[in-house]
Short mmCIF file of C-alpha atoms and ligand atoms in Angstrom, two decimals:
data_model
loop_
_atom_site.label_atom_id
_atom_site.label_comp_id
_atom_site.label_asym_id
_atom_site.label_seq_id
_atom_site.Cartn_x
_atom_site.Cartn_y
_atom_site.Cartn_z
CA MET A 1366 80.80 -61.22 -83.16
CA ARG A 1367 81.01 -62.58 -79.63
CA ARG A 1368 83.87 -60.22 -78.87
CA GLY A 1369 81.73 -57.31 -80.10
CA ALA A 1370 78.87 -58.43 -77.89
CA ASN A 1371 81.23 -58.71 -74.91
CA MET A 1372 82.56 -55.22 -75.56
CA PHE A 1373 79.02 -53.90 -75.76
CA GLY A 1374 78.11 -55.59 -72.48
CA LEU A 1375 81.23 -54.17 -70.85
CA LEU A 1376 80.44 -50.67 -72.06
CA ALA A 1377 76.80 -50.93 -70.92
CA HIS A 1378 77.99 -52.14 -67.51
CA ALA A 1379 80.47 -49.28 -67.22
CA ALA A 1380 77.75 -46.78 -68.22
CA LEU A 1381 75.44 -48.16 -65.52
CA ILE A 1382 78.14 -47.88 -62.85
CA LEU A 1383 78.90 -44.29 -63.92
CA THR A 1384 75.18 -43.38 -63.79
CA LEU A 1385 74.80 -44.83 -60.29
CA ALA A 1386 78.02 -43.18 -59.09
CA PHE A 1387 76.96 -39.84 -60.53
CA GLY A 1388 73.50 -40.18 -58.97
CA PHE A 1389 74.98 -40.96 -55.57
CA ALA A 1390 77.38 -38.01 -55.74
CA LEU A 1391 74.52 -35.74 -56.79
CA TRP A 1392 72.34 -37.00 -53.94
CA ARG A 1393 75.04 -36.41 -51.31
CA SER A 1394 75.67 -32.89 -52.56
CA ALA A 1395 72.02 -32.00 -53.19
CA PRO A 1396 71.67 -29.57 -50.24
CA LEU A 1397 74.68 -27.59 -51.43
CA ARG A 1398 73.37 -27.41 -54.99
CA ALA A 1399 69.92 -26.50 -53.76
CA GLU A 1400 71.09 -23.45 -51.88
CA GLY A 1401 69.50 -20.42 -53.43
CA ALA A 1402 67.66 -22.54 -55.97
CA GLU A 1403 64.21 -21.38 -54.98
CA GLY A 1404 65.16 -17.84 -54.06
CA GLY A 1405 62.07 -17.27 -51.95
CA HIS A 1406 58.46 -18.23 -52.32
CA GLY A 1407 57.27 -18.29 -55.90
CA ALA A 1408 60.49 -16.89 -57.31
CA ALA A 1409 62.28 -18.42 -60.29
CA ARG A 1410 60.41 -21.25 -61.97
CA GLY A 1411 62.20 -24.57 -61.79
CA ARG A 1412 65.73 -23.25 -62.18
CA GLN A 1413 68.80 -24.85 -60.69
CA ASN A 1414 67.38 -28.32 -60.07
CA PRO A 1415 70.31 -30.58 -61.02
CA TRP A 1416 68.30 -33.80 -61.17
CA ASP A 1417 67.05 -35.77 -64.14
CA ALA A 1418 64.34 -38.41 -63.84
CA ASP A 1419 66.52 -41.48 -64.40
CA ALA A 1420 69.13 -40.47 -61.82
CA ALA A 1421 66.35 -39.61 -59.33
CA LEU A 1422 64.68 -42.98 -59.92
CA ALA A 1423 67.97 -44.80 -59.31
CA VAL A 1424 68.38 -42.96 -55.98
CA LEU A 1425 64.85 -43.90 -54.90
CA LYS A 1426 65.37 -47.56 -55.82
CA ALA A 1427 68.68 -47.70 -53.96
CA GLY A 1428 67.12 -45.98 -50.94
CA ASN A 1429 64.22 -48.41 -50.80
CA GLU A 1430 66.64 -51.32 -51.08
CA ARG A 1431 68.53 -50.00 -48.03
CA TYR A 1432 65.25 -49.53 -46.13
CA ALA A 1433 63.80 -52.96 -46.98
CA THR A 1434 67.04 -54.75 -46.07
CA GLY A 1435 67.54 -52.87 -42.80
CA GLU A 1436 70.60 -51.00 -44.09
CA HIS A 1437 68.99 -47.55 -44.02
CA VAL A 1438 71.26 -44.61 -43.22
CA HIS A 1439 68.57 -42.00 -42.33
CA PRO A 1440 70.46 -39.25 -44.21
CA LYS A 1441 70.24 -35.46 -43.99
CA LYS A 1442 68.45 -34.70 -40.76
CA ASP A 1443 70.96 -32.63 -38.78
CA GLN A 1444 71.53 -28.93 -38.14
CA SER A 1445 74.18 -28.79 -40.87
CA ASP A 1446 71.59 -30.06 -43.35
CA ARG A 1447 69.03 -27.50 -42.20
CA ASP A 1448 71.69 -24.81 -42.63
CA LEU A 1449 72.50 -25.92 -46.18
CA LEU A 1450 68.84 -26.00 -47.14
CA SER A 1451 67.77 -22.72 -45.58
CA GLY A 1452 68.23 -20.86 -48.86
CA GLY A 1453 66.03 -23.11 -51.00
CA GLN A 1454 65.14 -26.59 -52.12
CA ALA A 1455 65.69 -28.74 -55.19
CA PRO A 1456 64.04 -32.08 -54.39
CA LEU A 1457 64.89 -35.01 -56.63
CA ALA A 1458 61.27 -36.23 -56.88
CA ALA A 1459 57.70 -35.57 -55.86
CA ILE A 1460 55.78 -38.48 -54.37
CA LEU A 1461 51.99 -38.69 -54.40
CA SER A 1462 51.16 -41.31 -51.80
CA CYS A 1463 48.63 -42.40 -49.19
CA ALA A 1464 48.44 -40.76 -45.77
CA ASP A 1465 48.62 -44.22 -44.13
CA SER A 1466 50.91 -44.10 -41.07
CA ARG A 1467 52.60 -47.31 -42.21
CA ALA A 1468 53.82 -45.71 -45.44
CA PRO A 1469 56.03 -42.75 -44.45
CA THR A 1470 57.61 -41.53 -47.65
CA GLU A 1471 61.05 -40.36 -46.53
CA LEU A 1472 61.57 -43.47 -44.40
CA LEU A 1473 60.68 -46.02 -47.05
CA PHE A 1474 62.98 -44.39 -49.61
CA ASP A 1475 65.66 -43.70 -46.97
CA GLN A 1476 65.80 -40.01 -47.87
CA GLY A 1477 66.27 -36.88 -45.79
CA LEU A 1478 65.62 -33.16 -45.64
CA GLY A 1479 65.26 -31.54 -49.03
CA ASP A 1480 65.17 -34.81 -50.99
CA LEU A 1481 61.45 -35.44 -51.56
CA PHE A 1482 58.46 -33.21 -52.19
CA THR A 1483 55.78 -35.30 -50.53
CA VAL A 1484 52.08 -34.97 -51.33
CA ARG A 1485 49.84 -37.28 -49.36
CA ALA A 1486 46.12 -38.00 -49.16
CA ALA A 1487 44.15 -41.09 -48.21
CA GLY A 1488 44.30 -43.54 -51.12
CA ALA A 1489 46.94 -41.40 -52.92
CA THR A 1490 43.96 -39.63 -54.49
CA PRO A 1491 44.79 -36.78 -56.90
CA GLY A 1492 42.32 -34.12 -55.79
CA VAL A 1493 42.74 -30.46 -56.65
CA ASP A 1494 45.03 -29.74 -53.68
CA GLN A 1495 47.30 -32.62 -54.59
CA LEU A 1496 47.40 -31.60 -58.25
CA GLY A 1497 48.22 -28.02 -57.34
CA SER A 1498 51.01 -29.16 -55.04
CA LEU A 1499 52.51 -31.38 -57.73
CA GLU A 1500 52.30 -28.55 -60.28
CA TYR A 1501 54.20 -26.35 -57.82
CA ALA A 1502 56.92 -28.99 -57.41
CA VAL A 1503 57.36 -29.27 -61.17
CA THR A 1504 57.01 -25.64 -62.28
CA HIS A 1505 58.69 -23.87 -59.34
CA LEU A 1506 61.16 -26.44 -58.02
CA GLY A 1507 62.07 -28.15 -61.29
CA VAL A 1508 61.23 -31.65 -60.03
CA PRO A 1509 61.83 -34.07 -62.95
CA LEU A 1510 60.05 -37.13 -61.50
CA ILE A 1511 56.67 -37.84 -59.92
CA VAL A 1512 56.08 -41.22 -58.31
CA VAL A 1513 52.44 -42.19 -57.71
CA LEU A 1514 52.73 -44.64 -54.85
CA SER A 1515 49.88 -46.82 -53.65
CA HIS A 1516 50.32 -49.47 -50.99
CA THR A 1517 49.08 -52.91 -49.98
CA LYS A 1518 46.25 -53.16 -47.44
CA CYS A 1519 45.13 -49.59 -48.18
CA GLY A 1520 42.07 -48.72 -46.08
CA ALA A 1521 40.82 -46.08 -48.51
CA VAL A 1522 40.97 -48.50 -51.45
CA GLY A 1523 39.22 -51.13 -49.31
CA ALA A 1524 36.46 -48.66 -48.41
CA ALA A 1525 35.97 -47.78 -52.08
CA LEU A 1526 35.71 -51.47 -53.00
CA SER A 1527 33.13 -52.09 -50.27
CA GLY A 1528 30.82 -49.58 -51.90
CA GLU A 1529 29.94 -48.05 -48.54
CA THR A 1530 29.40 -44.30 -48.53
CA GLU A 1531 30.86 -41.91 -45.98
CA PRO A 1532 29.53 -38.52 -44.92
CA GLY A 1533 31.33 -35.21 -45.41
CA ALA A 1534 34.69 -34.62 -47.05
CA LEU A 1535 35.69 -38.27 -46.68
CA GLY A 1536 32.79 -39.23 -48.91
CA GLU A 1537 34.01 -36.77 -51.54
CA LEU A 1538 37.54 -38.16 -51.33
CA LEU A 1539 36.32 -41.74 -51.76
CA LYS A 1540 34.56 -40.73 -54.99
CA GLU A 1541 38.04 -40.21 -56.44
CA LEU A 1542 38.50 -43.97 -56.05
CA ASP A 1543 35.37 -44.88 -58.04
CA PRO A 1544 37.37 -45.58 -61.25
CA ILE A 1545 39.45 -48.12 -59.29
CA ALA A 1546 36.37 -49.90 -57.93
CA GLN A 1547 34.84 -50.01 -61.42
CA ALA A 1548 38.05 -51.38 -62.94
CA VAL A 1549 38.11 -54.41 -60.62
CA ALA A 1550 34.33 -54.97 -60.44
CA SER A 1551 34.40 -58.00 -62.74
CA LEU A 1552 37.38 -59.71 -61.06
CA PRO A 1553 37.02 -62.61 -58.58
CA ASP A 1554 36.69 -61.32 -55.00
CA GLU A 1555 40.02 -62.78 -53.87
CA ARG A 1556 41.88 -60.77 -56.53
CA LYS A 1557 40.06 -57.48 -56.16
CA ALA A 1558 42.07 -55.92 -53.33
CA SER A 1559 45.53 -56.69 -54.73
CA GLU A 1560 44.60 -55.65 -58.27
CA ALA A 1561 42.93 -52.50 -57.01
CA VAL A 1562 46.14 -51.38 -55.28
CA ILE A 1563 48.13 -51.81 -58.51
CA LEU A 1564 45.43 -50.05 -60.54
CA THR A 1565 45.35 -47.17 -58.06
CA ALA A 1566 48.95 -46.32 -58.90
CA LYS A 1567 48.47 -46.86 -62.64
CA ILE A 1568 45.15 -45.05 -63.06
CA PHE A 1569 46.13 -42.10 -60.87
CA SER A 1570 49.42 -41.77 -62.80
CA GLU A 1571 47.38 -41.39 -65.97
CA GLU A 1572 44.91 -39.06 -64.26
CA LEU A 1573 47.71 -36.62 -63.38
CA VAL A 1574 48.26 -35.98 -67.07
CA GLN A 1575 44.55 -36.02 -67.91
CA LYS A 1576 43.56 -33.63 -65.13
CA SER A 1577 46.52 -31.26 -65.28
CA PRO A 1578 47.39 -29.59 -68.59
CA VAL A 1579 50.44 -28.18 -66.84
CA LEU A 1580 51.84 -31.61 -65.96
CA ALA A 1581 50.86 -32.91 -69.41
CA GLN A 1582 52.88 -30.14 -71.01
CA TYR A 1583 55.99 -31.03 -69.01
CA VAL A 1584 55.61 -34.73 -69.83
CA ALA A 1585 55.21 -33.96 -73.55
CA ALA A 1586 58.36 -31.83 -73.44
CA ASN A 1587 60.31 -34.68 -71.78
CA LYS A 1588 60.90 -32.52 -68.72
CA LEU A 1589 58.87 -34.76 -66.43
CA LYS A 1590 58.50 -38.49 -65.95
CA ILE A 1591 55.56 -39.97 -64.04
CA VAL A 1592 56.04 -43.44 -62.60
CA ALA A 1593 53.53 -45.73 -60.86
CA ALA A 1594 54.68 -47.84 -57.90
CA VAL A 1595 53.30 -49.99 -55.10
CA TYR A 1596 54.66 -50.17 -51.55
CA ASP A 1597 54.32 -53.50 -49.75
CA ILE A 1598 53.80 -52.63 -46.10
CA ASP A 1599 54.86 -56.14 -44.99
CA SER A 1600 58.14 -56.50 -46.89
CA GLY A 1601 59.01 -52.80 -47.08
CA LYS A 1602 59.67 -53.12 -50.80
CA VAL A 1603 58.53 -50.66 -53.45
CA SER A 1604 57.74 -52.18 -56.87
CA PHE A 1605 57.91 -49.75 -59.78
CA LEU A 1606 55.21 -50.67 -62.28
CA GLU A 1607 55.64 -48.56 -65.35
CA GLU A 1608 57.29 -45.48 -66.68
CA ASN A 1609 55.70 -42.96 -68.98
ZN1 LIG B 1045 46.22 -46.18 -47.94
#
């Protein structure tokens, strides 16, 4: 029995190593594979993207580990990379995140040109422009993974919690955060900010599917995974919260 369990553990370990090795090889060769994938604006829908969600997630986790520990490699930023990508793109993931200058997406995942389809707005709010951009990434570029990334000490979330109103378009944007403020309304004050940041990622992950029938269709068909995560601007670490 114990021998069987050991064998199983060994096999699981070997499978994990193979997955990580495959993901790394895929990531290094992504520009080559991407060439011609898009074939011009609005051409083929989602063809030729070699990524699957689990491999993409493993690459993001490994990249954030490098970034948070100071071992970042700042990949794919040279002329040779621009040359390889000139024919098209096949990003491994789309990231919906805040516009905060302390949360630059490619840096904190240690990714380069062609790796991430980044969609940013204050508070990581999924307004119509953000939803449309994410739908493009999924339906035209074949992106298999969306990460909804909130962050600690988010000014937009703080403004929403304060209940203060803002004029103009900013006021409209902050309304997107009303569900977050309502969700933490009954919590003690000292817990509100930290819980609100976590709920931002979770609630907006769910909203993507609720607001976009297109994204919902891809999730239902197992062609798209949406994952909530929080970036800690002090430690540099990204915590992945849930997968659905
Ligand atoms: Zn923010």
